[in-house]
PDB file as gemmi writes it, atoms N, CA and C in Angstrom:
CRYST1    1.000    1.000    1.000  90.00  90.00  90.00 P 1                      
ATOM      1  N   MET A   1       0.629  -0.958  -0.222  1.00  0.00           N  
ATOM      2  CA  MET A   1       0.376   0.115   0.122  1.00  0.00           C  
ATOM      3  C   MET A   1       1.082   1.445   0.225  1.00  0.00           C  
ATOM      4  N   ASN A   2       0.595   2.383  -0.950  1.00  0.00           N  
ATOM      5  CA  ASN A   2       0.998   3.390  -0.922  1.00  0.00           C  
ATOM      6  C   ASN A   2       0.325   4.230  -0.080  1.00  0.00           C  
ATOM      7  N   PHE A   3       0.929   5.780  -0.042  1.00  0.00           N  
ATOM      8  CA  PHE A   3       0.609   7.031   0.926  1.00  0.00           C  
ATOM      9  C   PHE A   3      -0.994   7.293   0.129  1.00  0.00           C  
ATOM     10  N   GLN A   4      -0.911   7.023  -1.100  1.00  0.00           N  
ATOM     11  CA  GLN A   4      -2.287   7.481  -2.082  1.00  0.00           C  
ATOM     12  C   GLN A   4      -3.489   6.456  -1.630  1.00  0.00           C  
ATOM     13  N   THR A   5      -3.009   5.280  -1.535  1.00  0.00           N  
ATOM     14  CA  THR A   5      -3.878   4.361  -1.273  1.00  0.00           C  
ATOM     15  C   THR A   5      -4.373   4.543   0.262  1.00  0.00           C  
ATOM     16  N   ALA A   6      -3.400   4.678   1.212  1.00  0.00           N  
ATOM     17  CA  ALA A   6      -3.755   5.027   2.640  1.00  0.00           C  
ATOM     18  C   ALA A   6      -4.566   6.004   3.000  1.00  0.00           C  
ATOM     19  N   ARG A   7      -4.292   7.081   2.015  1.00  0.00           N  
ATOM     20  CA  ARG A   7      -5.303   8.393   2.124  1.00  0.00           C  
ATOM     21  C   ARG A   7      -6.604   8.134   2.001  1.00  0.00           C  
ATOM     22  N   LYS A   8      -6.828   7.526   0.703  1.00  0.00           N  
ATOM     23  CA  LYS A   8      -7.879   7.038   0.283  1.00  0.00           C  
ATOM     24  C   LYS A   8      -8.959   6.437   1.357  1.00  0.00           C  
ATOM     25  N   HIS A   9      -8.220   5.208   2.155  1.00  0.00           N  
ATOM     26  CA  HIS A   9      -8.878   4.767   2.911  1.00  0.00           C  
ATOM     27  C   HIS A   9      -8.863   5.198   4.410  1.00  0.00           C  
ATOM     28  N   HIS A  10      -8.017   5.839   4.573  1.00  0.00           N  
ATOM     29  CA  HIS A  10      -7.962   6.353   5.905  1.00  0.00           C  
ATOM     30  C   HIS A  10      -8.432   7.957   6.305  1.00  0.00           C  
ATOM     31  N   MET A  11      -8.418   8.778   5.366  1.00  0.00           N  
ATOM     32  CA  MET A  11      -8.666   9.929   5.405  1.00  0.00           C  
ATOM     33  C   MET A  11      -9.904  10.566   4.386  1.00  0.00           C  
ATOM     34  N   GLN A  12     -10.744  10.511   4.886  1.00  0.00           N  
ATOM     35  CA  GLN A  12     -12.127  10.968   4.389  1.00  0.00           C  
ATOM     36  C   GLN A  12     -12.184  12.653   4.556  1.00  0.00           C  
ATOM     37  N   PHE A  13     -11.317  13.282   4.093  1.00  0.00           N  
ATOM     38  CA  PHE A  13     -11.331  14.807   4.702  1.00  0.00           C  
ATOM     39  C   PHE A  13     -10.268  15.660   3.914  1.00  0.00           C  
ATOM     40  N   ASP A  14     -10.705  16.757   3.778  1.00  0.00           N  
ATOM     41  CA  ASP A  14      -9.903  17.528   2.798  1.00  0.00           C  
ATOM     42  C   ASP A  14      -9.702  19.094   3.386  1.00  0.00           C  
ATOM     43  N   HIS A  15      -8.479  19.102   4.022  1.00  0.00           N  
ATOM     44  CA  HIS A  15      -8.286  20.221   4.777  1.00  0.00           C  
ATOM     45  C   HIS A  15      -6.980  20.568   4.250  1.00  0.00           C  
ATOM     46  N   THR A  16      -6.214  22.008   4.404  1.00  0.00           N  
ATOM     47  CA  THR A  16      -5.139  22.246   4.184  1.00  0.00           C  
ATOM     48  C   THR A  16      -4.287  22.782   5.088  1.00  0.00           C  
ATOM     49  N   GLN A  17      -4.779  23.465   6.256  1.00  0.00           N  
ATOM     50  CA  GLN A  17      -4.261  23.586   7.086  1.00  0.00           C  
ATOM     51  C   GLN A  17      -3.901  22.823   8.401  1.00  0.00           C  
ATOM     52  N   PHE A  18      -2.448  22.606   8.883  1.00  0.00           N  
ATOM     53  CA  PHE A  18      -2.137  21.398   9.339  1.00  0.00           C  
ATOM     54  C   PHE A  18      -2.527  21.448  10.771  1.00  0.00           C  
ATOM     55  N   THR A  19      -2.716  22.701  11.231  1.00  0.00           N  
ATOM     56  CA  THR A  19      -3.215  22.805  13.205  1.00  0.00           C  
ATOM     57  C   THR A  19      -4.678  22.966  12.987  1.00  0.00           C  
ATOM     58  N   LEU A  20      -5.350  22.427  13.683  1.00  0.00           N  
ATOM     59  CA  LEU A  20      -6.839  22.623  13.913  1.00  0.00           C  
ATOM     60  C   LEU A  20      -7.449  22.666  15.479  1.00  0.00           C  
ATOM     61  N   GLY A  21      -8.321  23.012  15.334  1.00  0.00           N  
ATOM     62  CA  GLY A  21      -8.909  23.210  16.748  1.00  0.00           C  
ATOM     63  C   GLY A  21      -9.911  21.393  17.015  1.00  0.00           C  
ATOM     64  N   PHE A  22     -10.337  21.341  17.807  1.00  0.00           N  
ATOM     65  CA  PHE A  22     -10.626  19.919  17.958  1.00  0.00           C  
ATOM     66  C   PHE A  22     -12.215  19.866  17.299  1.00  0.00           C  
ATOM     67  N   ARG A  23     -12.586  20.920  17.534  1.00  0.00           N  
ATOM     68  CA  ARG A  23     -14.313  20.607  16.676  1.00  0.00           C  
ATOM     69  C   ARG A  23     -13.997  20.602  15.350  1.00  0.00           C  
ATOM     70  N   GLN A  24     -12.958  21.591  14.992  1.00  0.00           N  
ATOM     71  CA  GLN A  24     -12.557  22.186  13.580  1.00  0.00           C  
ATOM     72  C   GLN A  24     -12.091  20.350  13.077  1.00  0.00           C  
ATOM     73  N   ALA A  25     -11.434  19.820  13.766  1.00  0.00           N  
ATOM     74  CA  ALA A  25     -10.871  18.387  13.174  1.00  0.00           C  
ATOM     75  C   ALA A  25     -11.753  17.599  12.896  1.00  0.00           C  
ATOM     76  N   LEU A  26     -12.897  17.544  14.090  1.00  0.00           N  
ATOM     77  CA  LEU A  26     -14.127  16.644  13.854  1.00  0.00           C  
ATOM     78  C   LEU A  26     -14.825  16.820  12.733  1.00  0.00           C  
ATOM     79  N   GLU A  27     -15.095  18.107  12.403  1.00  0.00           N  
ATOM     80  CA  GLU A  27     -15.558  18.440  11.360  1.00  0.00           C  
ATOM     81  C   GLU A  27     -15.091  18.061  10.176  1.00  0.00           C  
ATOM     82  N   TYR A  28     -14.058  17.712  10.121  1.00  0.00           N  
ATOM     83  CA  TYR A  28     -13.256  17.333   8.782  1.00  0.00           C  
ATOM     84  C   TYR A  28     -12.999  15.533   8.926  1.00  0.00           C  
ATOM     85  N   GLY A  29     -13.758  15.025   9.909  1.00  0.00           N  
ATOM     86  CA  GLY A  29     -13.478  13.667   9.936  1.00  0.00           C  
ATOM     87  C   GLY A  29     -12.604  13.060  10.615  1.00  0.00           C  
ATOM     88  N   ILE A  30     -11.539  13.976  11.742  1.00  0.00           N  
ATOM     89  CA  ILE A  30     -10.286  13.749  12.262  1.00  0.00           C  
ATOM     90  C   ILE A  30     -10.630  13.679  13.652  1.00  0.00           C  
ATOM     91  N   ASP A  31     -10.577  12.641  14.238  1.00  0.00           N  
ATOM     92  CA  ASP A  31     -10.518  12.336  15.547  1.00  0.00           C  
ATOM     93  C   ASP A  31      -9.441  11.865  16.211  1.00  0.00           C  
ATOM     94  N   TYR A  32      -8.580  12.292  16.875  1.00  0.00           N  
ATOM     95  CA  TYR A  32      -7.182  12.262  17.542  1.00  0.00           C  
ATOM     96  C   TYR A  32      -7.570  10.871  18.267  1.00  0.00           C  
ATOM     97  N   ARG A  33      -8.593  10.669  18.868  1.00  0.00           N  
ATOM     98  CA  ARG A  33      -8.433   9.504  19.434  1.00  0.00           C  
ATOM     99  C   ARG A  33      -8.681   8.097  18.887  1.00  0.00           C  
ATOM    100  N   ASP A  34      -8.694   8.314  17.807  1.00  0.00           N  
ATOM    101  CA  ASP A  34      -8.685   6.683  16.948  1.00  0.00           C  
ATOM    102  C   ASP A  34      -7.308   6.675  16.612  1.00  0.00           C  
ATOM    103  N   TYR A  35      -6.241   7.641  16.655  1.00  0.00           N  
ATOM    104  CA  TYR A  35      -4.795   7.357  16.511  1.00  0.00           C  
ATOM    105  C   TYR A  35      -3.991   6.896  17.675  1.00  0.00           C  
ATOM    106  N   GLU A  36      -3.086   5.847  17.437  1.00  0.00           N  
ATOM    107  CA  GLU A  36      -2.188   5.222  18.293  1.00  0.00           C  
ATOM    108  C   GLU A  36      -1.497   6.175  18.796  1.00  0.00           C  
ATOM    109  N   LYS A  37      -1.603   6.108  20.352  1.00  0.00           N  
ATOM    110  CA  LYS A  37      -0.609   7.345  21.275  1.00  0.00           C  
ATOM    111  C   LYS A  37       0.712   6.634  21.230  1.00  0.00           C  
ATOM    112  N   VAL A  38       1.810   7.594  20.852  1.00  0.00           N  
ATOM    113  CA  VAL A  38       3.194   7.128  20.776  1.00  0.00           C  
ATOM    114  C   VAL A  38       3.910   8.065  21.775  1.00  0.00           C  
ATOM    115  N   GLU A  39       4.825   7.594  22.198  1.00  0.00           N  
ATOM    116  CA  GLU A  39       5.875   8.508  22.936  1.00  0.00           C  
ATOM    117  C   GLU A  39       6.978   9.279  22.063  1.00  0.00           C  
ATOM    118  N   ARG A  40       7.188   8.127  20.912  1.00  0.00           N  
ATOM    119  CA  ARG A  40       8.416   8.729  20.218  1.00  0.00           C  
ATOM    120  C   ARG A  40       7.701   7.909  18.859  1.00  0.00           C  
ATOM    121  N   LEU A  41       8.018   8.910  17.406  1.00  0.00           N  
ATOM    122  CA  LEU A  41       7.310   8.447  16.283  1.00  0.00           C  
ATOM    123  C   LEU A  41       8.602   6.794  15.882  1.00  0.00           C  
ATOM    124  N   PRO A  42       8.116   6.145  15.107  1.00  0.00           N  
ATOM    125  CA  PRO A  42       8.766   5.381  14.906  1.00  0.00           C  
ATOM    126  C   PRO A  42       9.977   5.338  13.784  1.00  0.00           C  
ATOM    127  N   GLU A  43      11.144   4.857  14.016  1.00  0.00           N  
ATOM    128  CA  GLU A  43      12.170   5.467  13.217  1.00  0.00           C  
ATOM    129  C   GLU A  43      12.131   4.304  11.806  1.00  0.00           C  
ATOM    130  N   GLY A  44      13.083   5.230  10.776  1.00  0.00           N  
ATOM    131  CA  GLY A  44      13.265   4.586   9.481  1.00  0.00           C  
ATOM    132  C   GLY A  44      11.829   4.639   8.472  1.00  0.00           C  
ATOM    133  N   ILE A  45      10.797   4.646   8.821  1.00  0.00           N  
ATOM    134  CA  ILE A  45       9.627   4.684   7.903  1.00  0.00           C  
ATOM    135  C   ILE A  45       8.973   5.959   7.489  1.00  0.00           C  
ATOM    136  N   PRO A  46       8.752   6.094   6.402  1.00  0.00           N  
ATOM    137  CA  PRO A  46       8.284   7.670   6.163  1.00  0.00           C  
ATOM    138  C   PRO A  46       6.758   7.665   6.574  1.00  0.00           C  
ATOM    139  N   LEU A  47       6.473   8.820   7.055  1.00  0.00           N  
ATOM    140  CA  LEU A  47       5.384   9.237   7.778  1.00  0.00           C  
ATOM    141  C   LEU A  47       4.982  10.428   7.346  1.00  0.00           C  
ATOM    142  N   MET A  48       3.132  10.572   6.967  1.00  0.00           N  
ATOM    143  CA  MET A  48       2.815  11.397   6.398  1.00  0.00           C  
ATOM    144  C   MET A  48       1.768  12.516   7.404  1.00  0.00           C  
ATOM    145  N   ALA A  49       2.562  13.805   7.566  1.00  0.00           N  
ATOM    146  CA  ALA A  49       1.378  14.321   8.236  1.00  0.00           C  
ATOM    147  C   ALA A  49       0.397  14.775   7.996  1.00  0.00           C  
ATOM    148  N   ILE A  50      -0.831  14.135   9.052  1.00  0.00           N  
ATOM    149  CA  ILE A  50      -2.189  14.758   8.883  1.00  0.00           C  
ATOM    150  C   ILE A  50      -2.581  15.851   9.220  1.00  0.00           C  
ATOM    151  N   ALA A  51      -2.556  15.805  10.678  1.00  0.00           N  
ATOM    152  CA  ALA A  51      -3.176  16.998  11.354  1.00  0.00           C  
ATOM    153  C   ALA A  51      -2.513  17.504  12.639  1.00  0.00           C  
ATOM    154  N   GLY A  52      -2.451  18.467  13.085  1.00  0.00           N  
ATOM    155  CA  GLY A  52      -1.994  18.765  14.389  1.00  0.00           C  
ATOM    156  C   GLY A  52      -3.200  19.573  15.114  1.00  0.00           C  
ATOM    157  N   VAL A  53      -3.697  18.692  16.070  1.00  0.00           N  
ATOM    158  CA  VAL A  53      -5.019  19.021  16.816  1.00  0.00           C  
ATOM    159  C   VAL A  53      -4.842  19.269  18.321  1.00  0.00           C  
ATOM    160  N   TRP A  54      -5.057  21.072  18.598  1.00  0.00           N  
ATOM    161  CA  TRP A  54      -4.567  21.594  19.653  1.00  0.00           C  
ATOM    162  C   TRP A  54      -5.757  21.042  20.895  1.00  0.00           C  
ATOM    163  N   GLY A  55      -5.133  20.902  21.732  1.00  0.00           N  
ATOM    164  CA  GLY A  55      -5.366  20.608  23.137  1.00  0.00           C  
ATOM    165  C   GLY A  55      -6.156  21.943  23.954  1.00  0.00           C  
ATOM    166  N   ASN A  56      -4.622  22.511  24.205  1.00  0.00           N  
ATOM    167  CA  ASN A  56      -5.074  23.738  24.835  1.00  0.00           C  
ATOM    168  C   ASN A  56      -3.911  24.649  24.585  1.00  0.00           C  
ATOM    169  N   HIS A  57      -3.730  25.851  24.844  1.00  0.00           N  
ATOM    170  CA  HIS A  57      -2.567  26.579  24.345  1.00  0.00           C  
ATOM    171  C   HIS A  57      -1.531  26.133  24.600  1.00  0.00           C  
ATOM    172  N   SER A  58      -1.123  24.950  25.586  1.00  0.00           N  
ATOM    173  CA  SER A  58       0.196  24.906  25.449  1.00  0.00           C  
ATOM    174  C   SER A  58       0.611  23.254  25.203  1.00  0.00           C  
ATOM    175  N   ASP A  59      -0.546  22.821  24.363  1.00  0.00           N  
ATOM    176  CA  ASP A  59      -0.254  21.244  23.875  1.00  0.00           C  
ATOM    177  C   ASP A  59      -0.875  21.394  22.451  1.00  0.00           C  
ATOM    178  N   ILE A  60      -0.256  20.242  21.514  1.00  0.00           N  
ATOM    179  CA  ILE A  60      -1.011  19.950  20.478  1.00  0.00           C  
ATOM    180  C   ILE A  60      -0.600  18.431  20.113  1.00  0.00           C  
ATOM    181  N   ARG A  61      -1.777  17.753  19.355  1.00  0.00           N  
ATOM    182  CA  ARG A  61      -1.755  16.443  19.238  1.00  0.00           C  
ATOM    183  C   ARG A  61      -1.236  15.979  17.545  1.00  0.00           C  
ATOM    184  N   CYS A  62      -0.122  15.841  17.312  1.00  0.00           N  
ATOM    185  CA  CYS A  62       0.015  15.925  15.901  1.00  0.00           C  
ATOM    186  C   CYS A  62       0.035  14.088  15.465  1.00  0.00           C  
ATOM    187  N   LEU A  63      -0.668  14.444  14.184  1.00  0.00           N  
ATOM    188  CA  LEU A  63      -1.200  12.909  13.786  1.00  0.00           C  
ATOM    189  C   LEU A  63      -0.328  12.555  12.415  1.00  0.00           C  
ATOM    190  N   PHE A  64       0.068  11.363  12.078  1.00  0.00           N  
ATOM    191  CA  PHE A  64       0.528  10.772  11.315  1.00  0.00           C  
ATOM    192  C   PHE A  64       0.216   9.589  10.570  1.00  0.00           C  
ATOM    193  N   ILE A  65       0.376   8.984   9.526  1.00  0.00           N  
ATOM    194  CA  ILE A  65      -0.141   7.740   9.094  1.00  0.00           C  
ATOM    195  C   ILE A  65       0.944   7.197   8.228  1.00  0.00           C  
ATOM    196  N   ASP A  66       1.424   5.983   8.147  1.00  0.00           N  
ATOM    197  CA  ASP A  66       2.663   5.219   7.212  1.00  0.00           C  
ATOM    198  C   ASP A  66       1.841   4.829   6.036  1.00  0.00           C  
ATOM    199  N   GLN A  67       2.624   4.308   5.501  1.00  0.00           N  
ATOM    200  CA  GLN A  67       2.343   3.590   3.869  1.00  0.00           C  
ATOM    201  C   GLN A  67       1.380   2.429   4.214  1.00  0.00           C  
ATOM    202  N   ASP A  68       1.420   1.996   5.429  1.00  0.00           N  
ATOM    203  CA  ASP A  68       0.618   0.915   5.476  1.00  0.00           C  
ATOM    204  C   ASP A  68      -0.817   1.089   5.947  1.00  0.00           C  
ATOM    205  N   GLY A  69      -0.878   2.496   6.403  1.00  0.00           N  
ATOM    206  CA  GLY A  69      -2.301   2.959   6.858  1.00  0.00           C  
ATOM    207  C   GLY A  69      -2.192   2.825   8.277  1.00  0.00           C  
ATOM    208  N   GLN A  70      -1.571   2.377   9.106  1.00  0.00           N  
ATOM    209  CA  GLN A  70      -0.772   2.427  10.491  1.00  0.00           C  
ATOM    210  C   GLN A  70      -1.064   4.005  11.198  1.00  0.00           C  
ATOM    211  N   THR A  71      -1.688   4.559  11.831  1.00  0.00           N  
ATOM    212  CA  THR A  71      -1.658   5.712  12.309  1.00  0.00           C  
ATOM    213  C   THR A  71      -1.229   6.130  13.742  1.00  0.00           C  
ATOM    214  N   TYR A  72      -0.797   7.155  13.942  1.00  0.00           N  
ATOM    215  CA  TYR A  72       0.376   7.533  14.993  1.00  0.00           C  
ATOM    216  C   TYR A  72      -0.343   8.952  15.854  1.00  0.00           C  
ATOM    217  N   ARG A  73      -0.361   9.021  16.768  1.00  0.00           N  
ATOM    218  CA  ARG A  73      -0.415  10.071  17.609  1.00  0.00           C  
ATOM    219  C   ARG A  73       0.433  10.958  18.255  1.00  0.00           C  
ATOM    220  N   ARG A  74       1.261  11.871  18.276  1.00  0.00           N  
ATOM    221  CA  ARG A  74       2.630  12.220  19.116  1.00  0.00           C  
ATOM    222  C   ARG A  74       1.952  13.417  19.992  1.00  0.00           C  
ATOM    223  N   HIS A  75       1.631  13.578  21.510  1.00  0.00           N  
ATOM    224  CA  HIS A  75       1.340  14.367  22.084  1.00  0.00           C  
ATOM    225  C   HIS A  75       2.857  15.511  22.344  1.00  0.00           C  
ATOM    226  N   ILE A  76       2.570  16.730  21.962  1.00  0.00           N  
ATOM    227  CA  ILE A  76       3.662  17.800  22.180  1.00  0.00           C  
ATOM    228  C   ILE A  76       3.139  18.796  23.405  1.00  0.00           C  
ATOM    229  N   THR A  77       3.959  19.244  24.094  1.00  0.00           N  
ATOM    230  CA  THR A  77       3.622  19.956  24.922  1.00  0.00           C  
ATOM    231  C   THR A  77       4.725  21.542  24.570  1.00  0.00           C  
ATOM    232  N   GLY A  78       4.002  22.755  24.298  1.00  0.00           N  
ATOM    233  CA  GLY A  78       4.611  23.585  23.948  1.00  0.00           C  
ATOM    234  C   GLY A  78       5.547  24.509  24.881  1.00  0.00           C  
ATOM    235  N   ARG A  79       6.529  24.906  24.687  1.00  0.00           N  
ATOM    236  CA  ARG A  79       7.349  25.824  25.603  1.00  0.00           C  
ATOM    237  C   ARG A  79       7.694  27.000  24.858  1.00  0.00           C  
ATOM    238  N   VAL A  80       7.652  28.208  25.029  1.00  0.00           N  
ATOM    239  CA  VAL A  80       7.709  29.826  24.447  1.00  0.00           C  
ATOM    240  C   VAL A  80       7.356  29.624  22.864  1.00  0.00           C  
ATOM    241  N   GLY A  81       6.030  29.247  22.982  1.00  0.00           N  
ATOM    242  CA  GLY A  81       5.648  28.969  21.513  1.00  0.00           C  
ATOM    243  C   GLY A  81       6.151  28.144  20.176  1.00  0.00           C  
ATOM    244  N   GLN A  82       6.943  27.184  21.168  1.00  0.00           N  
ATOM    245  CA  GLN A  82       7.724  26.427  20.007  1.00  0.00           C  
ATOM    246  C   GLN A  82       6.934  24.995  20.543  1.00  0.00           C  
ATOM    247  N   TYR A  83       6.712  24.039  19.294  1.00  0.00           N  
ATOM    248  CA  TYR A  83       6.138  22.711  19.855  1.00  0.00           C  
ATOM    249  C   TYR A  83       6.863  21.775  18.832  1.00  0.00           C  
ATOM    250  N   VAL A  84       8.193  21.665  19.556  1.00  0.00           N  
ATOM    251  CA  VAL A  84       9.360  20.689  18.935  1.00  0.00           C  
ATOM    252  C   VAL A  84       8.818  19.034  19.249  1.00  0.00           C  
ATOM    253  N   ILE A  85       8.712  18.473  18.158  1.00  0.00           N  
ATOM    254  CA  ILE A  85       8.871  17.001  17.955  1.00  0.00           C  
ATOM    255  C   ILE A  85      10.548  16.640  17.910  1.00  0.00           C  
ATOM    256  N   ARG A  86      10.477  16.217  19.105  1.00  0.00           N  
ATOM    257  CA  ARG A  86      11.949  16.167  19.477  1.00  0.00           C  
ATOM    258  C   ARG A  86      12.816  15.233  18.422  1.00  0.00           C  
ATOM    259  N   GLU A  87      12.198  14.040  18.220  1.00  0.00           N  
ATOM    260  CA  GLU A  87      12.768  12.719  17.237  1.00  0.00           C  
ATOM    261  C   GLU A  87      12.670  13.610  15.840  1.00  0.00           C  
ATOM    262  N   LEU A  88      12.285  14.628  15.317  1.00  0.00           N  
ATOM    263  CA  LEU A  88      12.028  15.107  14.187  1.00  0.00           C  
ATOM    264  C   LEU A  88      12.839  16.389  14.094  1.00  0.00           C  
ATOM    265  N   ASP A  89      13.229  16.895  15.264  1.00  0.00           N  
ATOM    266  CA  ASP A  89      13.523  18.294  15.236  1.00  0.00           C  
ATOM    267  C   ASP A  89      12.994  19.612  14.379  1.00  0.00           C  
ATOM    268  N   LEU A  90      11.575  19.186  14.571  1.00  0.00           N  
ATOM    269  CA  LEU A  90      10.610  20.258  14.033  1.00  0.00           C  
ATOM    270  C   LEU A  90       9.845  20.959  15.061  1.00  0.00           C  
ATOM    271  N   ASN A  91       9.481  22.065  14.618  1.00  0.00           N  
ATOM    272  CA  ASN A  91       8.000  22.623  15.376  1.00  0.00           C  
ATOM    273  C   ASN A  91       6.982  22.107  14.750  1.00  0.00           C  
ATOM    274  N   ALA A  92       6.355  21.818  15.481  1.00  0.00           N  
ATOM    275  CA  ALA A  92       4.801  21.236  14.901  1.00  0.00           C  
ATOM    276  C   ALA A  92       4.103  22.266  14.176  1.00  0.00           C  
ATOM    277  N   LYS A  93       4.110  23.662  14.426  1.00  0.00           N  
ATOM    278  CA  LYS A  93       3.350  24.509  13.832  1.00  0.00           C  
ATOM    279  C   LYS A  93       3.857  24.587  12.280  1.00  0.00           C  
ATOM    280  N   GLU A  94       4.940  24.140  11.827  1.00  0.00           N  
ATOM    281  CA  GLU A  94       5.502  24.378  10.627  1.00  0.00           C  
ATOM    282  C   GLU A  94       5.247  23.474   9.834  1.00  0.00           C  
ATOM    283  N   LEU A  95       4.558  22.104  10.279  1.00  0.00           N  
ATOM    284  CA  LEU A  95       4.487  20.898   9.595  1.00  0.00           C  
ATOM    285  C   LEU A  95       3.244  21.406   8.562  1.00  0.00           C  
ATOM    286  N   GLN A  96       3.257  20.682   7.449  1.00  0.00           N  
ATOM    287  CA  GLN A  96       2.267  20.939   6.364  1.00  0.00           C  
ATOM    288  C   GLN A  96       1.337  19.623   6.447  1.00  0.00           C  
ATOM    289  N   VAL A  97       0.398  19.611   5.934  1.00  0.00           N  
ATOM    290  CA  VAL A  97      -0.710  18.541   5.389  1.00  0.00           C  
ATOM    291  C   VAL A  97      -0.110  17.842   4.238  1.00  0.00           C  
ATOM    292  N   GLY A  98      -0.019  16.310   4.565  1.00  0.00           N  
ATOM    293  CA  GLY A  98       0.738  15.752   3.333  1.00  0.00           C  
ATOM    294  C   GLY A  98       2.362  15.619   3.336  1.00  0.00           C  
ATOM    295  N   GLN A  99       2.720  16.247   4.121  1.00  0.00           N  
ATOM    296  CA  GLN A  99       4.155  16.178   4.236  1.00  0.00           C  
ATOM    297  C   GLN A  99       4.951  15.096   4.707  1.00  0.00           C  
ATOM    298  N   VAL A 100       5.884  14.103   4.148  1.00  0.00           N  
ATOM    299  CA  VAL A 100       6.168  13.277   4.378  1.00  0.00           C  
ATOM    300  C   VAL A 100       7.883  13.283   5.125  1.00  0.00           C  
ATOM    301  N   LEU A 101       7.810  12.531   6.205  1.00  0.00           N  
ATOM    302  CA  LEU A 101       8.863  12.961   7.126  1.00  0.00           C  
ATOM    303  C   LEU A 101       9.210  11.317   7.325  1.00  0.00           C  
ATOM    304  N   VAL A 102      10.657  11.174   7.596  1.00  0.00           N  
ATOM    305  CA  VAL A 102      11.414  10.023   8.297  1.00  0.00           C  
ATOM    306  C   VAL A 102      11.916  10.408   9.527  1.00  0.00           C  
ATOM    307  N   VAL A 103      11.524   9.572  10.474  1.00  0.00           N  
ATOM    308  CA  VAL A 103      12.701   9.776  11.685  1.00  0.00           C  
ATOM    309  C   VAL A 103      13.997   9.146  11.682  1.00  0.00           C  
ATOM    310  N   LEU A 104      14.906   9.652  11.837  1.00  0.00           N  
ATOM    311  CA  LEU A 104      16.310   9.119  11.663  1.00  0.00           C  
ATOM    312  C   LEU A 104      16.751   8.145  12.921  1.00  0.00           C  
ATOM    313  N   LYS A 105      17.428   7.058  12.744  1.00  0.00           N  
ATOM    314  CA  LYS A 105      17.813   6.274  13.796  1.00  0.00           C  
ATOM    315  C   LYS A 105      18.603   7.115  15.145  1.00  0.00           C  
ATOM    316  N   ASP A 106      18.300   7.154  16.004  1.00  0.00           N  
ATOM    317  CA  ASP A 106      18.793   7.913  17.042  1.00  0.00           C  
ATOM    318  C   ASP A 106      20.128   7.393  17.539  1.00  0.00           C  
ATOM    319  N   CYS A 107      21.193   7.450  17.109  1.00  0.00           N  
ATOM    320  CA  CYS A 107      22.786   7.029  17.377  1.00  0.00           C  
ATOM    321  C   CYS A 107      22.955   6.808  19.034  1.00  0.00           C  
ATOM    322  N   ARG A 108      22.567   8.076  19.653  1.00  0.00           N  
ATOM    323  CA  ARG A 108      22.767   8.413  21.098  1.00  0.00           C  
ATOM    324  C   ARG A 108      22.414   7.123  21.914  1.00  0.00           C  
ATOM    325  N   SER A 109      20.836   6.397  21.416  1.00  0.00           N  
ATOM    326  CA  SER A 109      20.533   5.123  22.284  1.00  0.00           C  
ATOM    327  C   SER A 109      21.268   3.728  21.915  1.00  0.00           C  
ATOM    328  N   ALA A 110      22.226   4.106  20.684  1.00  0.00           N  
ATOM    329  CA  ALA A 110      23.065   2.499  20.733  1.00  0.00           C  
ATOM    330  C   ALA A 110      23.785   1.959  21.445  1.00  0.00           C  
TER     331      ALA A 110                                                      
END                                                                             
């Protein structure tokens, strides 16, 4: 399965802005509770950014899908306006819908 097939099967919505409020996300058919909660995104596999659903002003739930249709929810707490996904070294507010990312192996844990 590729991202286009995964998108057809798992994403029945059409939004262009990555960050969404909870109710706004639901209107697009996105319920973050349906995504597997992870402490760290998996390494070495391409992940497509779906949405960042705001919890309150200090946290965001970043949603991703892999080529097999597996979904992931990464909870990020913000600091000084930055919502850094550490394993990607990216501010969640800068992600784009459909952006494909790969978490590199953490050499420090070897």
